[in-house]
CSV table of C-alpha atoms in Angstrom, one decimal:
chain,number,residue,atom,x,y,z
A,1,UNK,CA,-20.6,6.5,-12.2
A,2,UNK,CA,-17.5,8.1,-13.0
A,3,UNK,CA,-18.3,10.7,-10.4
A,4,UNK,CA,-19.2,8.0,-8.0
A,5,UNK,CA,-16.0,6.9,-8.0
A,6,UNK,CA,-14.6,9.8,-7.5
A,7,UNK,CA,-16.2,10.6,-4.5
A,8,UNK,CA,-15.3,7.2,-3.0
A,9,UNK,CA,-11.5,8.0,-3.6
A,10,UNK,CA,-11.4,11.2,-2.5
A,11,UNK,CA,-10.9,10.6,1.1
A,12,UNK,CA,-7.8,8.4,0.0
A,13,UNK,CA,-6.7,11.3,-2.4
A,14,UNK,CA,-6.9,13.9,0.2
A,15,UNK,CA,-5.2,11.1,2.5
A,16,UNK,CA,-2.1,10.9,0.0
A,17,UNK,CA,-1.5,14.6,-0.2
A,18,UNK,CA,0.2,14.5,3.1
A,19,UNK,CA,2.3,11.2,2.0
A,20,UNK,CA,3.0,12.7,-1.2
A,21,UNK,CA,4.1,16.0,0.3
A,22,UNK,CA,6.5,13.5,2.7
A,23,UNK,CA,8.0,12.2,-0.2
A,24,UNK,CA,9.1,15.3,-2.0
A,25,UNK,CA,10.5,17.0,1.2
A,26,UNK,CA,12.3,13.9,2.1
A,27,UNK,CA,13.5,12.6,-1.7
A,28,UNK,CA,15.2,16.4,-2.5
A,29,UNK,CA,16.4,15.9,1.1
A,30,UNK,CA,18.4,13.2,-0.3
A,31,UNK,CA,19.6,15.4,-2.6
A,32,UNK,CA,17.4,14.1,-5.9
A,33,UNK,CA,17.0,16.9,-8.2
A,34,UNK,CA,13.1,18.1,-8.5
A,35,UNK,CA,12.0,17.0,-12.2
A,36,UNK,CA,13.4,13.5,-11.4
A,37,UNK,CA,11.4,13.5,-8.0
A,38,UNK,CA,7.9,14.3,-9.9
A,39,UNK,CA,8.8,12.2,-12.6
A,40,UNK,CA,9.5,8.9,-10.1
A,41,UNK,CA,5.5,9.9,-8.5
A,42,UNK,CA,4.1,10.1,-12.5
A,43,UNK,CA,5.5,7.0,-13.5
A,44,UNK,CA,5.9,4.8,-10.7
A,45,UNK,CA,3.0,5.8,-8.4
A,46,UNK,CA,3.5,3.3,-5.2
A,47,UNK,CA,3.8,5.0,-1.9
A,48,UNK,CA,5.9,2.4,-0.1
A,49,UNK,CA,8.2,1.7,-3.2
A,50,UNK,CA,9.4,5.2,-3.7
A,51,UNK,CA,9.7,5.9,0.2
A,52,UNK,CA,12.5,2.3,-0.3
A,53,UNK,CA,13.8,3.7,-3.6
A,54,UNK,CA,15.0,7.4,-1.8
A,55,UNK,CA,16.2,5.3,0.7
A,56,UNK,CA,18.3,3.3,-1.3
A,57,UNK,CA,19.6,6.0,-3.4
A,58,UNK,CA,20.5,8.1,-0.7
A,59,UNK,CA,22.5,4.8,0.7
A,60,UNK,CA,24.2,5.1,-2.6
A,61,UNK,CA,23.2,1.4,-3.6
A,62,UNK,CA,23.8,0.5,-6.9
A,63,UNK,CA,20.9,0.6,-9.9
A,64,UNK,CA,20.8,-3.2,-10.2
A,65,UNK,CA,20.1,-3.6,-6.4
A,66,UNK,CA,17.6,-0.6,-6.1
A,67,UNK,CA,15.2,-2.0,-8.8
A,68,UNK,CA,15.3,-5.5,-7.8
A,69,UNK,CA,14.7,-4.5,-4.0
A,70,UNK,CA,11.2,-2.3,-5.2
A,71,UNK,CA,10.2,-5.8,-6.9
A,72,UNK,CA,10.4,-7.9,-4.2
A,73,UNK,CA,8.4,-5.0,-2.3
A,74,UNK,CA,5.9,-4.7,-4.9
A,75,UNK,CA,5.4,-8.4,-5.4
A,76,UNK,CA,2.5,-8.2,-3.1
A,77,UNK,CA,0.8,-6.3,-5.6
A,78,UNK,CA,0.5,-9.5,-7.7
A,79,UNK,CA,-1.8,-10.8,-4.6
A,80,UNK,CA,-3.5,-7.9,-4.7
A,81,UNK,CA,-3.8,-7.2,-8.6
A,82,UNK,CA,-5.6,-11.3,-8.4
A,83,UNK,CA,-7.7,-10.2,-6.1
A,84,UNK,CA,-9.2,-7.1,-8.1
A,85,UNK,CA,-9.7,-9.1,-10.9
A,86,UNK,CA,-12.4,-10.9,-9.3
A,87,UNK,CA,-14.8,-7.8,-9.3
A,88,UNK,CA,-13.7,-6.6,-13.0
A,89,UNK,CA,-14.5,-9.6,-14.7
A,90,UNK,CA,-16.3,-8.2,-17.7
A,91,UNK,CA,-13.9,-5.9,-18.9
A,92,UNK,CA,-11.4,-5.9,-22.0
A,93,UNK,CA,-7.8,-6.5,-21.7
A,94,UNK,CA,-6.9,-3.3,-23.2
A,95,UNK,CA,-8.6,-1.2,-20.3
A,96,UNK,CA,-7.7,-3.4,-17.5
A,97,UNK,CA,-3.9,-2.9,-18.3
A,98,UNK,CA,-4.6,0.7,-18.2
A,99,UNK,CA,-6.4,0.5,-14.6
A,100,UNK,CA,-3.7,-1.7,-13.4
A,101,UNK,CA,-1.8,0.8,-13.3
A,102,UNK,CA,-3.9,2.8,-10.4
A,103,UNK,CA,-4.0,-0.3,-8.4
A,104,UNK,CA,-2.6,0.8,-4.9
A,105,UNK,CA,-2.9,-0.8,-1.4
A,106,UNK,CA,-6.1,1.9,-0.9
A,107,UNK,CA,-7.6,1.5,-4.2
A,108,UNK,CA,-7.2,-2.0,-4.2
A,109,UNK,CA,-8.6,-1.7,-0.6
A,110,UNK,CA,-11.7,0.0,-1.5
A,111,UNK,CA,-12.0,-2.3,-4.6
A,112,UNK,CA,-11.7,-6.0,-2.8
A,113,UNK,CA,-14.2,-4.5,0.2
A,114,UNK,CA,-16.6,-4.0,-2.3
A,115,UNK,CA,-20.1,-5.9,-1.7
A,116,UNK,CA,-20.9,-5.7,-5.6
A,117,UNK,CA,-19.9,-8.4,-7.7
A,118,UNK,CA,-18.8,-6.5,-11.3
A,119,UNK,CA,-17.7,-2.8,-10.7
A,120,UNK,CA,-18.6,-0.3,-13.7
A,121,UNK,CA,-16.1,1.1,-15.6
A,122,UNK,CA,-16.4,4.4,-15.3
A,123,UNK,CA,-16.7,4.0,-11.5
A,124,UNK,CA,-12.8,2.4,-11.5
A,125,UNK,CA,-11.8,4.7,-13.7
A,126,UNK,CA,-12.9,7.5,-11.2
A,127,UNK,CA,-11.7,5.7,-8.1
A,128,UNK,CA,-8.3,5.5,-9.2
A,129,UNK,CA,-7.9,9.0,-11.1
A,130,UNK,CA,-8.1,11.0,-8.4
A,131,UNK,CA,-5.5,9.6,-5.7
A,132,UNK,CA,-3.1,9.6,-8.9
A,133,UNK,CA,-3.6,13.6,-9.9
A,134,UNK,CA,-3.4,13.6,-6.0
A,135,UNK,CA,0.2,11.8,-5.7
A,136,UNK,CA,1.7,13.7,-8.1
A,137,UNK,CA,0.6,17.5,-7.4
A,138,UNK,CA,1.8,17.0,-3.9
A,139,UNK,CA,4.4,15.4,-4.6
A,140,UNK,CA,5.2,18.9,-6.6
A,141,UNK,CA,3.9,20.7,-3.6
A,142,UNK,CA,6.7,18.6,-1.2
A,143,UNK,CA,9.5,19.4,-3.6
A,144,UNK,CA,8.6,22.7,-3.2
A,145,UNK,CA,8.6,23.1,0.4
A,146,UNK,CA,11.6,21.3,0.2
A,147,UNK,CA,13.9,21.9,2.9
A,148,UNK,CA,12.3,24.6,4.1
A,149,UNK,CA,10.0,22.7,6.9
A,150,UNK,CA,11.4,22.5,10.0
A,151,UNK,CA,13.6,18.9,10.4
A,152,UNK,CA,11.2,17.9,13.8
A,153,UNK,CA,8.2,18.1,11.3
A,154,UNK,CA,9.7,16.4,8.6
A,155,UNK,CA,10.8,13.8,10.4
A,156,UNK,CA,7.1,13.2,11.9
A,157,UNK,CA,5.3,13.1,8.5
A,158,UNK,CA,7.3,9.9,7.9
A,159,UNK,CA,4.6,8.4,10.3
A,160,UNK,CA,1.8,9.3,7.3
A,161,UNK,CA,2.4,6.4,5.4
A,162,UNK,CA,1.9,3.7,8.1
A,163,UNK,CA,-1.1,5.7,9.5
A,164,UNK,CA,-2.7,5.5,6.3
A,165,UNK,CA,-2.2,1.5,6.4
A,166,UNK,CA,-3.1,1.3,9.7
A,167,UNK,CA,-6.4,3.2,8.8
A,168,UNK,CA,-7.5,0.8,6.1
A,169,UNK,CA,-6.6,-2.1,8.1
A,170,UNK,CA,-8.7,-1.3,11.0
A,171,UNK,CA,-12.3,-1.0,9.7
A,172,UNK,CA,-11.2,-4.1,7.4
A,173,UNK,CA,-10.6,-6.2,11.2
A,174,UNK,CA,-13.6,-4.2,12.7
A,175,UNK,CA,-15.9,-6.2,10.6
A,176,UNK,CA,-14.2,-10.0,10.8
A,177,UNK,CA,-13.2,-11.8,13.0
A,178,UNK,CA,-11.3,-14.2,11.2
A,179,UNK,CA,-9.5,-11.4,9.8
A,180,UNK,CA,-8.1,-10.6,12.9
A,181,UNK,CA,-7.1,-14.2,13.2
A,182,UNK,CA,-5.2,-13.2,10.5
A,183,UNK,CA,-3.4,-9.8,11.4
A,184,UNK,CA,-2.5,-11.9,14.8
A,185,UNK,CA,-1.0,-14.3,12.2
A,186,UNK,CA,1.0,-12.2,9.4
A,187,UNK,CA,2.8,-9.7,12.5
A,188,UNK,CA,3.4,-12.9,14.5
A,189,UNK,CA,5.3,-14.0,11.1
A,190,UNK,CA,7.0,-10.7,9.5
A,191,UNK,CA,8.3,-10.2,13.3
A,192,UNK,CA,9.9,-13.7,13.0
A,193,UNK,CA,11.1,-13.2,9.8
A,194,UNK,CA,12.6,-9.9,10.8
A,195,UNK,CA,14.1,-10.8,14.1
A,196,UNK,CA,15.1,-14.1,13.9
A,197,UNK,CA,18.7,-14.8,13.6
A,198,UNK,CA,17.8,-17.7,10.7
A,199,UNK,CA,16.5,-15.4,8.1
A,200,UNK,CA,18.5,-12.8,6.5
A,201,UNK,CA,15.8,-11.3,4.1
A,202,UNK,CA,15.1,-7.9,2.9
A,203,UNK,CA,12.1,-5.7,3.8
A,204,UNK,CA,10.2,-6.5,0.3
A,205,UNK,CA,11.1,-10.5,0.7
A,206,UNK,CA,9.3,-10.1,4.2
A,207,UNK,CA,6.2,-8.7,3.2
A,208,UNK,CA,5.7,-11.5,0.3
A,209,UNK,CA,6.6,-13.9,2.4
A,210,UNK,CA,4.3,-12.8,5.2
A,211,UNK,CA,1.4,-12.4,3.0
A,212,UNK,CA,1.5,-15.5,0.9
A,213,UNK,CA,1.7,-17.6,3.9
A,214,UNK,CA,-0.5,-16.1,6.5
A,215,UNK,CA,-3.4,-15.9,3.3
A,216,UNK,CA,-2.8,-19.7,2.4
A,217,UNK,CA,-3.0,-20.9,6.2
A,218,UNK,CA,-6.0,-18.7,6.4
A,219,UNK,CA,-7.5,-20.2,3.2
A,220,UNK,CA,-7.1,-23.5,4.9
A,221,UNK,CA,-7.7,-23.7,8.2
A,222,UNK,CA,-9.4,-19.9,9.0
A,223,UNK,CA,-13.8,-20.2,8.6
A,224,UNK,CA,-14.9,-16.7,7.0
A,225,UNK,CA,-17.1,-15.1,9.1
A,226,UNK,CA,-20.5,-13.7,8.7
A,227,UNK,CA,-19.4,-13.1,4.8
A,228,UNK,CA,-20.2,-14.9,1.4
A,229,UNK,CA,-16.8,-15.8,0.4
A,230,UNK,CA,-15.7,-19.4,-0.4
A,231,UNK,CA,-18.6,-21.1,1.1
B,1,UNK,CA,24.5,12.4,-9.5
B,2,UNK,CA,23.6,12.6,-13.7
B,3,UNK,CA,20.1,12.7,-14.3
B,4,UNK,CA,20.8,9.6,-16.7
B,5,UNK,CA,21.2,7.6,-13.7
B,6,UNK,CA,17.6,8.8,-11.7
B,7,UNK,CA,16.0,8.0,-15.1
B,8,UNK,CA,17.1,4.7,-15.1
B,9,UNK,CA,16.6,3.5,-11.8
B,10,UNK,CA,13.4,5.5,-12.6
B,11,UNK,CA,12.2,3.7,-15.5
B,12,UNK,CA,13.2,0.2,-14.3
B,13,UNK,CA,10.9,1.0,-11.0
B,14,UNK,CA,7.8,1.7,-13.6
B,15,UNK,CA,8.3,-1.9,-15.1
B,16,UNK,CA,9.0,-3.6,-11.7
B,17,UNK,CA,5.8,-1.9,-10.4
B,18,UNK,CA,3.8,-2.2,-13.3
B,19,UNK,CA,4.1,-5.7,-14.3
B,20,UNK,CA,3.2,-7.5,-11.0
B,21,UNK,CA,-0.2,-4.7,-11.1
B,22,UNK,CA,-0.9,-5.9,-14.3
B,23,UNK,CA,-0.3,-9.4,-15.2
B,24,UNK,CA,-3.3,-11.3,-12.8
B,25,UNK,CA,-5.5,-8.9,-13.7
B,26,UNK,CA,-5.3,-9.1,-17.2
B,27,UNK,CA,-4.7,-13.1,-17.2
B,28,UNK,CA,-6.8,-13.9,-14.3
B,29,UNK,CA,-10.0,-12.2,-15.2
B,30,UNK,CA,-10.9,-15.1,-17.4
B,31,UNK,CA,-10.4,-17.8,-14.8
B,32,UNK,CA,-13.3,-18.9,-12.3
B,33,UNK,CA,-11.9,-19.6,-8.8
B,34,UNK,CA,-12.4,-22.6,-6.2
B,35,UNK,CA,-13.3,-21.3,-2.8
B,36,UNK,CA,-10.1,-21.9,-1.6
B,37,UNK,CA,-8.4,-19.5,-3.8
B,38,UNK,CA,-11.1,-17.4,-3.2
B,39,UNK,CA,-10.7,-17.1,0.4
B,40,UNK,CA,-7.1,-16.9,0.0
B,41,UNK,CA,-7.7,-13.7,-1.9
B,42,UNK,CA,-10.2,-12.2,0.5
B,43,UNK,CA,-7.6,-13.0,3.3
B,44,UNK,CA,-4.7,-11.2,1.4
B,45,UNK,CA,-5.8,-7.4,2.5
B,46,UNK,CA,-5.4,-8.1,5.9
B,47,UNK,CA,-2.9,-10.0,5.3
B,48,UNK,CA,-0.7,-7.2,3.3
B,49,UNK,CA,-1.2,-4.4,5.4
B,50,UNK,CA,-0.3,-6.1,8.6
B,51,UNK,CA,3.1,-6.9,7.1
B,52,UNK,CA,3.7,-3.7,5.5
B,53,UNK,CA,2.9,-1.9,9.0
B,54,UNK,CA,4.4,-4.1,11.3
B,55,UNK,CA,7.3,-4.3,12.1
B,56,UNK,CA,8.1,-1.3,9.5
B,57,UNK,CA,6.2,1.2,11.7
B,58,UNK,CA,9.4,1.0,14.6
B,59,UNK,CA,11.9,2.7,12.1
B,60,UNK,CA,9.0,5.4,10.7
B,61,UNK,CA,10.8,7.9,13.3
B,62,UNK,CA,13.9,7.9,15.4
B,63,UNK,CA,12.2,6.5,18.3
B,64,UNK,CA,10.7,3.4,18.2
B,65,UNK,CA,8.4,4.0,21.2
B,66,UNK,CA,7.1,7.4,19.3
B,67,UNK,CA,6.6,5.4,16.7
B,68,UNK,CA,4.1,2.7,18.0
B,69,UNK,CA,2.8,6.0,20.1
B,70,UNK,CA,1.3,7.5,16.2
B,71,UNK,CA,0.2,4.2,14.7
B,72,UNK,CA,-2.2,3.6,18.4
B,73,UNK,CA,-3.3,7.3,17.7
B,74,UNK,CA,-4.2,5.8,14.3
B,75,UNK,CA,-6.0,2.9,15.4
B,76,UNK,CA,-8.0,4.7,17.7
B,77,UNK,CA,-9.2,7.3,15.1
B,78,UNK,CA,-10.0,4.7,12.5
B,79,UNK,CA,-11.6,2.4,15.2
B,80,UNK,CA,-14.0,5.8,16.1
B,81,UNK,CA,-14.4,5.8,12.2
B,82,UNK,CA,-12.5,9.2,11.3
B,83,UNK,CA,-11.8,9.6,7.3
B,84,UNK,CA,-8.1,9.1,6.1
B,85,UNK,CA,-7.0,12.2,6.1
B,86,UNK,CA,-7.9,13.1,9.8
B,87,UNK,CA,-6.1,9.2,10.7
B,88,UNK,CA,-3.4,10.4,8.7
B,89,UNK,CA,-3.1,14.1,10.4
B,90,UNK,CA,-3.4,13.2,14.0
B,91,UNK,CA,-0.9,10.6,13.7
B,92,UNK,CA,1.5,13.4,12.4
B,93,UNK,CA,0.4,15.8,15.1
B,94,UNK,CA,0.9,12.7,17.8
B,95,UNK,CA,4.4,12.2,16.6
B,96,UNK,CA,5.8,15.6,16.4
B,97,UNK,CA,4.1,16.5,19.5
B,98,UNK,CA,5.8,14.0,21.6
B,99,UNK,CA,9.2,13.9,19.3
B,100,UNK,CA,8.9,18.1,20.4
B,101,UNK,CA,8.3,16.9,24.4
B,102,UNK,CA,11.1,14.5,24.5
């Protein structure tokens, strides 16, 4: 099982290493020294929060400000994080705080798009190892390469992280048609939110904001297509 | 910059990221969800990535055009049903082959 799990992830794993490797050329770009670097990937493990964080430190915005942008961008991990619980209902409270902390848009991804009801331990356990071992060594690797890549390549691996989205999000739309309804929905609204001259929010506020309301007018006036779910 | 002040700003990222991962999924795996809340959930994927990637995706590189260029190249190779990694790579290659033309 554990070895299933493995293999499912690996794809994402071996999809992070470029992201990863991004994020160390670019953080000791900004002039973060290397031990800090690998320690934010060990500890912190979110692709989209560290990419912020560098960019907020290399802004030179104060601590305060820094951590309380990455929560608003990680709120929607909350959505998420509800949503996994569904398919680990028979587990122990002890173990799913430790598998919490693996939960990342493509585990999670994987997880929610699962047809089985209760996923196996050992099988989590697996799916999220592997994309973490993954972060972190290329994250080391990126460091290393440091500023030695050519500055036309560096600046096109920032491109990684939003290809990687775009690759879950596809098959995910491929299969439903009311979750297209909803993709039309949230970019109709985080463009709003962005652009309009009402709103003055920050990236993190928009993607909560987006989510929570596209998924709760979804809820309520979308019908789930050719799936189970909430009939 | 003292390392005193990565590790902080490093350490309050941890809990910030770990305690929205971990809260539903410890409390909520004891509670049994109405089909609302369960279509609200399987409507939250879609819902996330769309915001995260859009409109995000138009400052990924210094053009905006270049930009929205790598994600299409994305969406194609996920719609033909290439693995992450290839998504991820030709995207790159996309990107710094028209940021090298331009």
């Amino acid at each position: 099982m554990f070895y299933q799990g493995v293999k499912k992830a690996l794809p994402v794993a071996i999809g992070y290493l470029p992201i990863a490797i991004t994020f160390g050329v670019v953080a000791s770009s900004a002039g973060i020294p290397a031990r800090m670097i690998v320690l934010m990937s060990l500890m912190v493990f979110a692709g989209a929060s560290q990419f912020v964080a560098v960019n907020l430190i290399a802004s030179g915005a104060g601590i305060l400000g820094i951590i309380i942008t990455i929560f608003f961008v990680n709120l929607r991990h909350i959505l998420m994080s509800a949503t996994t619980s569904e398919k680990l209902k028979k587990q122990s409270k002890g173990w799913l705080a430790l598998i919490s902390f693996g939960i990342t848009d493509e585990s999670f991804s994987i997880i929610a798009t699962d047809p089985r009801e209760d996923l196996p331990r050992a099988y989590v356990f697996g799916l999220i190892t592997v994309p973490y071992i993954a972060w972190v060594s290329g994250t080391a690797a990126g460091v290393l390469i440091g500023e030695s890549l050519p500055a036309l390549l560096e600046s096109s691996m920032e491109i990684a992280l939003y290809a990687m989205f775009v690759g879950l999000l596809i098959p995910e739309i491929k299969r439903s048609n009311s979750k297209l309804k909803v993709v039309t929905l949230a970019v109709f609204i985080s463009s709003a939110l962005s652009w309009s001259p009402f709103f003055n929010l920050s990236e993190g506020w928009i993607i909560t904001i987006t989510t929570l309301v596209s998924a709760i007018f979804a809820a309520r006036f979308i019908k789930v297509e050719g799936d189970r779910v909430g009939k | 910059m003292a390392n005193s002040y990565y590790l902080i700003i490093i350490i309050g990222m941890a809990l910030v990221t770990y305690i929205p991962r971990m809260f539903p999924l410890v409390i909520l795996s004891d509670l049994e969800l109405t089909a609302f809340w369960r279509r609200f959930l399987y409507y939250i994927p879609p819902a996330a990535l769309s915001a995260l990637i859009f409109p995000g995706i138009l400052g990924a590189t210094d053009s905006s055009i270049i930009a929205v260029i790598g994600g299409i190249v994305a969406a194609i190779m996920a719609y033909l049903k290439f693995n992450l990694l290839t998504i991820v790579l030709s995207a790159i290659a996309a990107v710094f082959l028209f940021q090298y033309l331009i």
